Amino acid sequence: MSEKNDGANRDVTKRSARERLQAEREQQKRKDKRRRALVVGGAVVGVLGLAAVVGVIAANTGKGDKTAKGPVAAPSGATGKDALAIQTGKDGAKSTLTVWEDFRCPACKAFEDSYRDTLHDLENRGLLKIEFHLVTLIDGNMRGTGSLNAANAAACAQDAGRFPAYHDVLFVNQPPETDDAYARNAKLLELSKKVDGLDTPAFRSCVEDGTHNSWVAKSHEAFRAGKFKGTPTVLLDGKDIFGDQANPLTPQKLKEKVEANAGVTPKPSASASASASASPSASGKSGSLPKAGASGSAGSKTVSKGITED
């Protein structure tokens, strides 16, 4: 009886062991299944995450490389070949000044600072019109996007009918060449407050969206195709008058050229008038001019009359 009970107990023990082993195997299978599911799920999430990262990089690349994206949208009233110039001055002016400029270019600022008053005077008198071409030379040389963003903002100002004033503001406030401050739209919008009526929602949207970036890029390509030596490049009726080192241009020389082209008799300069006024006075004091006699007196009377009239 005892042996039968022992055998029965052993059978139960073996069965229980088999059942536990089977249960453990089933449990392990379930764990393995869950692990595989997690691995596969993790891989899918990883792929999707990588795709998202790549998408963000591509989107950011698109935002940074605005020159190659989108249609070419010329600013309002753009003129010239392929509508790549912004004109100021009157259409009927006899002379045309073509200027290729970069808003980050120190030499362009020097030109603008030296010639600004003369150019505005000639434009206001109806003698000169100016065709501005905007390029991004410094962005390529120094890296950054300040030239591009500033040129786009200037084109946006053209849309608003405020290009001349904003153009001048950008050059007057030009940051150092190594400081790409104009890459920040906030800076460009801040400067727009210096121009009456420019800081509007439409202007802000145009600046922030880079509406004219592709147009600026096309303008720069035209600059490269023209094989110009650098900025500023200044042409008067198609002739380079700024790069002639043998006969350096001055504001007075430019004024005389434009006036002559319009058939205007130039007024004597202030320095010439001062020199003429000083001559008879000096001769009167010294009396050293030989045979001054009557002609010297006549000369003095003529100049004196002129001084009186002034």
Coordinates of C-alpha atoms in Angstrom, one line a residue:
M1 CA 0.0 0.0 0.0
S2 CA 2.8 2.2 1.0
E3 CA 4.6 1.6 -2.3
K4 CA 1.5 2.5 -4.3
N5 CA 1.2 5.7 -2.5
D6 CA 4.8 6.5 -3.0
G7 CA 4.4 5.8 -6.7
A8 CA 1.3 8.0 -6.9
N9 CA 3.1 10.8 -5.2
R10 CA 6.0 10.6 -7.6
D11 CA 3.6 10.7 -10.5
V12 CA 2.0 13.8 -9.1
T13 CA 5.3 15.4 -8.4
K14 CA 6.5 14.7 -12.0
R15 CA 3.3 16.0 -13.5
S16 CA 3.5 19.1 -11.4
A17 CA 7.1 19.7 -12.5
R18 CA 6.1 19.2 -16.1
E19 CA 3.3 21.6 -15.7
R20 CA 5.5 24.2 -14.0
L21 CA 8.1 23.8 -16.8
Q22 CA 5.4 24.2 -19.4
A23 CA 4.0 27.2 -17.7
E24 CA 7.4 28.8 -17.5
R25 CA 8.0 28.1 -21.2
E26 CA 4.7 29.7 -22.0
Q27 CA 5.5 32.7 -19.8
Q28 CA 8.9 33.0 -21.5
K29 CA 7.3 32.8 -24.9
R30 CA 5.0 35.6 -23.9
K31 CA 7.9 37.7 -22.7
D32 CA 9.8 37.0 -25.9
K33 CA 6.8 38.0 -27.9
R34 CA 6.4 41.2 -26.0
R35 CA 10.1 41.9 -26.3
R36 CA 10.0 41.4 -30.1
A37 CA 7.0 43.7 -30.3
L38 CA 8.8 46.4 -28.3
V39 CA 11.9 46.0 -30.5
V40 CA 9.9 46.3 -33.7
G41 CA 7.9 49.1 -32.3
G42 CA 11.0 50.9 -31.2
A43 CA 12.5 50.5 -34.6
V44 CA 9.4 52.0 -36.2
V45 CA 9.4 54.9 -33.8
G46 CA 13.2 55.4 -34.5
V47 CA 12.6 55.4 -38.2
L48 CA 9.8 57.9 -37.9
G49 CA 11.8 60.0 -35.5
L50 CA 14.7 60.0 -37.9
A51 CA 12.4 61.0 -40.7
A52 CA 11.1 63.8 -38.6
V53 CA 14.6 65.0 -37.8
V54 CA 15.5 64.9 -41.5
G55 CA 12.3 66.8 -42.3
V56 CA 13.2 69.5 -39.8
I57 CA 16.7 69.7 -41.2
A58 CA 15.4 70.0 -44.7
A59 CA 12.9 72.6 -43.7
N60 CA 15.5 74.6 -41.9
T61 CA 17.8 74.2 -44.9
G62 CA 15.0 75.6 -47.1
K63 CA 14.6 78.5 -44.8
G64 CA 18.3 79.3 -44.7
D65 CA 18.7 78.8 -48.5
K66 CA 16.0 81.2 -49.6
T67 CA 17.8 82.2 -52.7
A68 CA 17.0 79.0 -54.5
K69 CA 13.4 78.6 -53.5
G70 CA 10.2 80.0 -54.8
P71 CA 9.2 82.1 -57.8
V72 CA 11.0 85.3 -58.7
A73 CA 8.8 88.1 -57.3
A74 CA 10.1 91.5 -58.5
P75 CA 9.2 94.5 -56.3
S76 CA 6.6 97.0 -57.5
G77 CA 7.9 99.2 -60.3
A78 CA 11.1 97.3 -60.9
T79 CA 12.6 98.1 -64.3
G80 CA 15.4 97.3 -66.6
K81 CA 16.4 93.9 -68.1
D82 CA 14.4 91.1 -66.3
A83 CA 13.0 93.9 -64.0
L84 CA 16.2 93.7 -61.8
A85 CA 16.6 97.4 -61.1
I86 CA 14.9 99.7 -58.7
Q87 CA 14.7 103.2 -60.2
T88 CA 14.7 106.5 -58.4
G89 CA 14.5 110.0 -60.0
K90 CA 12.4 111.1 -63.0
D91 CA 11.9 109.1 -66.1
G92 CA 12.7 112.1 -68.3
A93 CA 16.2 112.7 -66.8
K94 CA 18.9 112.9 -69.5
S95 CA 21.4 110.9 -67.5
T96 CA 21.2 107.4 -66.0
L97 CA 23.4 106.3 -63.1
T98 CA 23.5 102.5 -62.7
V99 CA 24.7 101.4 -59.2
W100 CA 25.4 97.9 -58.1
E101 CA 25.5 97.8 -54.3
D102 CA 25.6 95.5 -51.3
F103 CA 24.1 96.7 -48.0
R104 CA 26.9 95.0 -46.1
C105 CA 29.7 96.5 -48.3
P106 CA 31.8 99.2 -46.5
A107 CA 32.9 100.7 -49.8
C108 CA 29.3 101.0 -50.8
K109 CA 28.6 102.9 -47.6
A110 CA 31.6 105.2 -48.3
F111 CA 30.2 105.9 -51.8
E112 CA 26.7 106.6 -50.5
D113 CA 27.9 108.9 -47.7
S114 CA 30.1 110.9 -50.0
Y115 CA 27.7 111.2 -52.9
R116 CA 24.2 111.1 -51.3
D117 CA 23.6 114.9 -51.2
T118 CA 24.8 115.3 -54.8
L119 CA 22.7 112.5 -56.1
H120 CA 19.6 113.7 -54.4
D121 CA 20.1 117.2 -55.7
L122 CA 20.5 116.0 -59.3
E123 CA 17.5 113.8 -59.0
N124 CA 15.4 116.6 -57.5
R125 CA 16.4 118.9 -60.4
G126 CA 15.2 116.3 -62.9
L127 CA 18.7 115.8 -64.3
L128 CA 19.5 112.3 -63.1
K129 CA 17.7 109.0 -62.6
I130 CA 19.4 106.1 -60.7
E131 CA 19.0 102.4 -61.3
F132 CA 19.9 100.4 -58.2
H133 CA 20.9 96.8 -58.5
L134 CA 21.2 94.9 -55.2
V135 CA 23.7 92.1 -54.8
T136 CA 24.9 89.7 -52.0
L137 CA 28.7 89.8 -52.5
I138 CA 29.6 90.1 -48.8
D139 CA 27.4 87.1 -47.8
G140 CA 29.5 85.0 -50.1
N141 CA 32.8 86.4 -48.8
M142 CA 32.1 86.7 -45.1
R143 CA 29.3 84.2 -44.8
G144 CA 25.8 85.0 -43.5
T145 CA 22.6 86.4 -45.0
G146 CA 22.7 90.1 -44.1
S147 CA 23.2 91.2 -47.6
L148 CA 20.3 89.0 -48.8
N149 CA 17.9 90.0 -46.0
A150 CA 18.7 93.7 -46.3
A151 CA 18.2 93.6 -50.0
N152 CA 14.9 91.8 -49.6
A153 CA 13.8 94.4 -47.0
A154 CA 14.8 97.2 -49.4
A155 CA 12.7 95.6 -52.1
C156 CA 9.8 95.4 -49.6
A157 CA 10.2 99.1 -49.0
Q158 CA 10.0 99.6 -52.8
D159 CA 6.6 97.9 -52.7
A160 CA 5.6 100.4 -50.0
G161 CA 6.9 103.4 -52.0
R162 CA 9.6 104.1 -49.5
F163 CA 12.7 102.7 -51.1
P164 CA 14.9 105.8 -51.3
A165 CA 14.5 106.7 -47.7
Y166 CA 14.9 103.1 -46.4
H167 CA 17.9 102.6 -48.8
D168 CA 19.6 105.6 -47.1
V169 CA 18.7 104.4 -43.6
L170 CA 20.3 101.0 -44.3
F171 CA 23.6 102.6 -45.4
V172 CA 23.7 105.2 -42.6
N173 CA 23.2 102.5 -40.0
Q174 CA 25.3 99.8 -41.7
P175 CA 27.0 97.5 -39.1
P176 CA 30.7 96.5 -39.3
E177 CA 31.3 94.2 -42.2
T178 CA 32.1 91.3 -39.8
D179 CA 28.8 91.8 -37.9
D180 CA 26.0 90.2 -39.8
A181 CA 23.4 92.3 -38.0
Y182 CA 21.2 92.6 -41.1
A183 CA 20.7 88.8 -41.0
R184 CA 18.2 89.5 -38.2
N185 CA 14.8 90.6 -39.5
A186 CA 14.2 92.2 -36.2
K187 CA 17.0 94.7 -36.9
L188 CA 15.6 95.5 -40.4
L189 CA 12.2 96.0 -38.9
E190 CA 13.6 98.2 -36.2
L191 CA 15.2 100.5 -38.8
S192 CA 12.0 100.7 -40.8
K193 CA 10.6 102.8 -37.9
K194 CA 13.0 105.6 -39.1
V195 CA 11.0 105.9 -42.3
D196 CA 7.6 107.5 -42.0
G197 CA 4.8 105.1 -43.0
L198 CA 7.0 102.1 -43.7
D199 CA 6.4 100.0 -40.5
T200 CA 3.2 98.3 -41.6
P201 CA 1.9 94.7 -41.4
A202 CA 2.4 94.3 -45.1
F203 CA 6.0 95.4 -44.9
R204 CA 6.7 93.2 -41.9
S205 CA 5.2 90.2 -43.6
C206 CA 7.2 90.8 -46.8
V207 CA 10.5 91.0 -44.7
E208 CA 9.8 88.0 -42.6
D209 CA 8.6 85.8 -45.5
G210 CA 11.6 86.7 -47.7
T211 CA 9.2 87.6 -50.5
H212 CA 11.8 89.0 -52.8
N213 CA 14.8 86.7 -51.9
S214 CA 14.7 84.9 -55.3
W215 CA 14.6 88.2 -57.1
V216 CA 17.7 89.4 -55.1
A217 CA 19.4 86.1 -56.0
K218 CA 18.7 86.7 -59.7
S219 CA 20.0 90.2 -59.4
H220 CA 23.3 88.9 -57.9
E221 CA 23.5 86.3 -60.8
A222 CA 23.2 89.2 -63.2
F223 CA 26.1 91.0 -61.4
R224 CA 28.3 87.9 -61.8
A225 CA 27.3 87.5 -65.4
G226 CA 28.3 91.2 -66.0
K227 CA 31.9 90.3 -64.8
F228 CA 32.0 93.5 -62.6
K229 CA 35.1 93.8 -60.4
G230 CA 33.3 94.6 -57.2
T231 CA 30.9 96.8 -55.3
P232 CA 30.1 99.5 -55.7
T233 CA 30.1 99.5 -59.5
V234 CA 28.9 102.9 -60.8
L235 CA 28.1 103.5 -64.4
L236 CA 27.0 106.8 -65.9
D237 CA 25.0 106.2 -69.1
G238 CA 26.7 102.8 -69.3
K239 CA 30.3 103.9 -68.8
D240 CA 32.2 103.0 -65.7
I241 CA 33.1 106.3 -64.1
F242 CA 33.9 105.1 -60.5
G243 CA 36.7 102.7 -61.2
D244 CA 39.0 105.0 -63.2
Q245 CA 42.0 105.5 -60.8
A246 CA 43.7 107.8 -63.3
N247 CA 40.8 110.2 -63.1
P248 CA 39.1 109.6 -59.8
L249 CA 35.5 110.6 -59.6
T250 CA 34.3 113.3 -57.2
P251 CA 30.8 114.5 -56.4
Q252 CA 31.6 117.8 -58.2
K253 CA 32.9 116.0 -61.3
L254 CA 29.7 113.8 -61.3
K255 CA 27.6 116.9 -61.0
E256 CA 29.4 118.7 -63.9
K257 CA 29.1 115.6 -66.1
V258 CA 25.3 115.3 -65.5
E259 CA 24.7 119.1 -65.9
A260 CA 26.7 119.1 -69.2
N261 CA 24.7 116.2 -70.5
A262 CA 21.5 118.1 -69.7
G263 CA 22.8 121.3 -71.3
V264 CA 22.8 123.1 -68.0
T265 CA 25.4 125.9 -67.5
P266 CA 27.0 125.0 -64.2
K267 CA 27.0 127.6 -61.5
P268 CA 30.4 128.7 -60.2
S269 CA 31.4 126.7 -57.1
A270 CA 31.6 128.4 -53.7
S271 CA 35.4 127.9 -53.7
A272 CA 35.7 129.6 -57.1
S273 CA 33.6 132.5 -56.0
A274 CA 35.6 132.9 -52.9
S275 CA 38.8 132.8 -54.9
A276 CA 37.5 135.4 -57.3
S277 CA 36.4 137.6 -54.4
A278 CA 39.8 137.3 -52.7
S279 CA 41.9 138.2 -55.8
P280 CA 40.9 141.9 -56.2
S281 CA 41.0 142.5 -52.5
A282 CA 44.6 141.2 -52.4
S283 CA 45.6 143.3 -55.5
G284 CA 44.0 146.3 -53.9
K285 CA 46.0 145.9 -50.8
S286 CA 49.3 145.2 -52.3
G287 CA 49.1 147.2 -55.5
S288 CA 51.9 145.0 -56.8
L289 CA 50.3 143.8 -60.1
P290 CA 52.2 145.4 -63.0
K291 CA 50.1 147.7 -65.2
A292 CA 47.0 147.0 -63.2
G293 CA 45.8 150.6 -63.9
A294 CA 42.4 150.9 -65.6
S295 CA 42.0 147.2 -66.3
G296 CA 42.7 146.3 -62.7
S297 CA 40.1 148.9 -61.6
A298 CA 37.6 147.6 -64.1
G299 CA 38.2 144.1 -62.8
S300 CA 37.6 145.3 -59.3
K301 CA 34.4 147.0 -60.3
T302 CA 33.1 143.9 -62.0
V303 CA 33.8 141.6 -59.1
S304 CA 32.5 144.1 -56.6
K305 CA 29.3 144.3 -58.5
G306 CA 29.1 140.6 -58.3
I307 CA 29.7 140.6 -54.6
T308 CA 27.0 143.3 -54.1
E309 CA 24.5 141.2 -56.1
D310 CA 25.3 138.2 -53.9

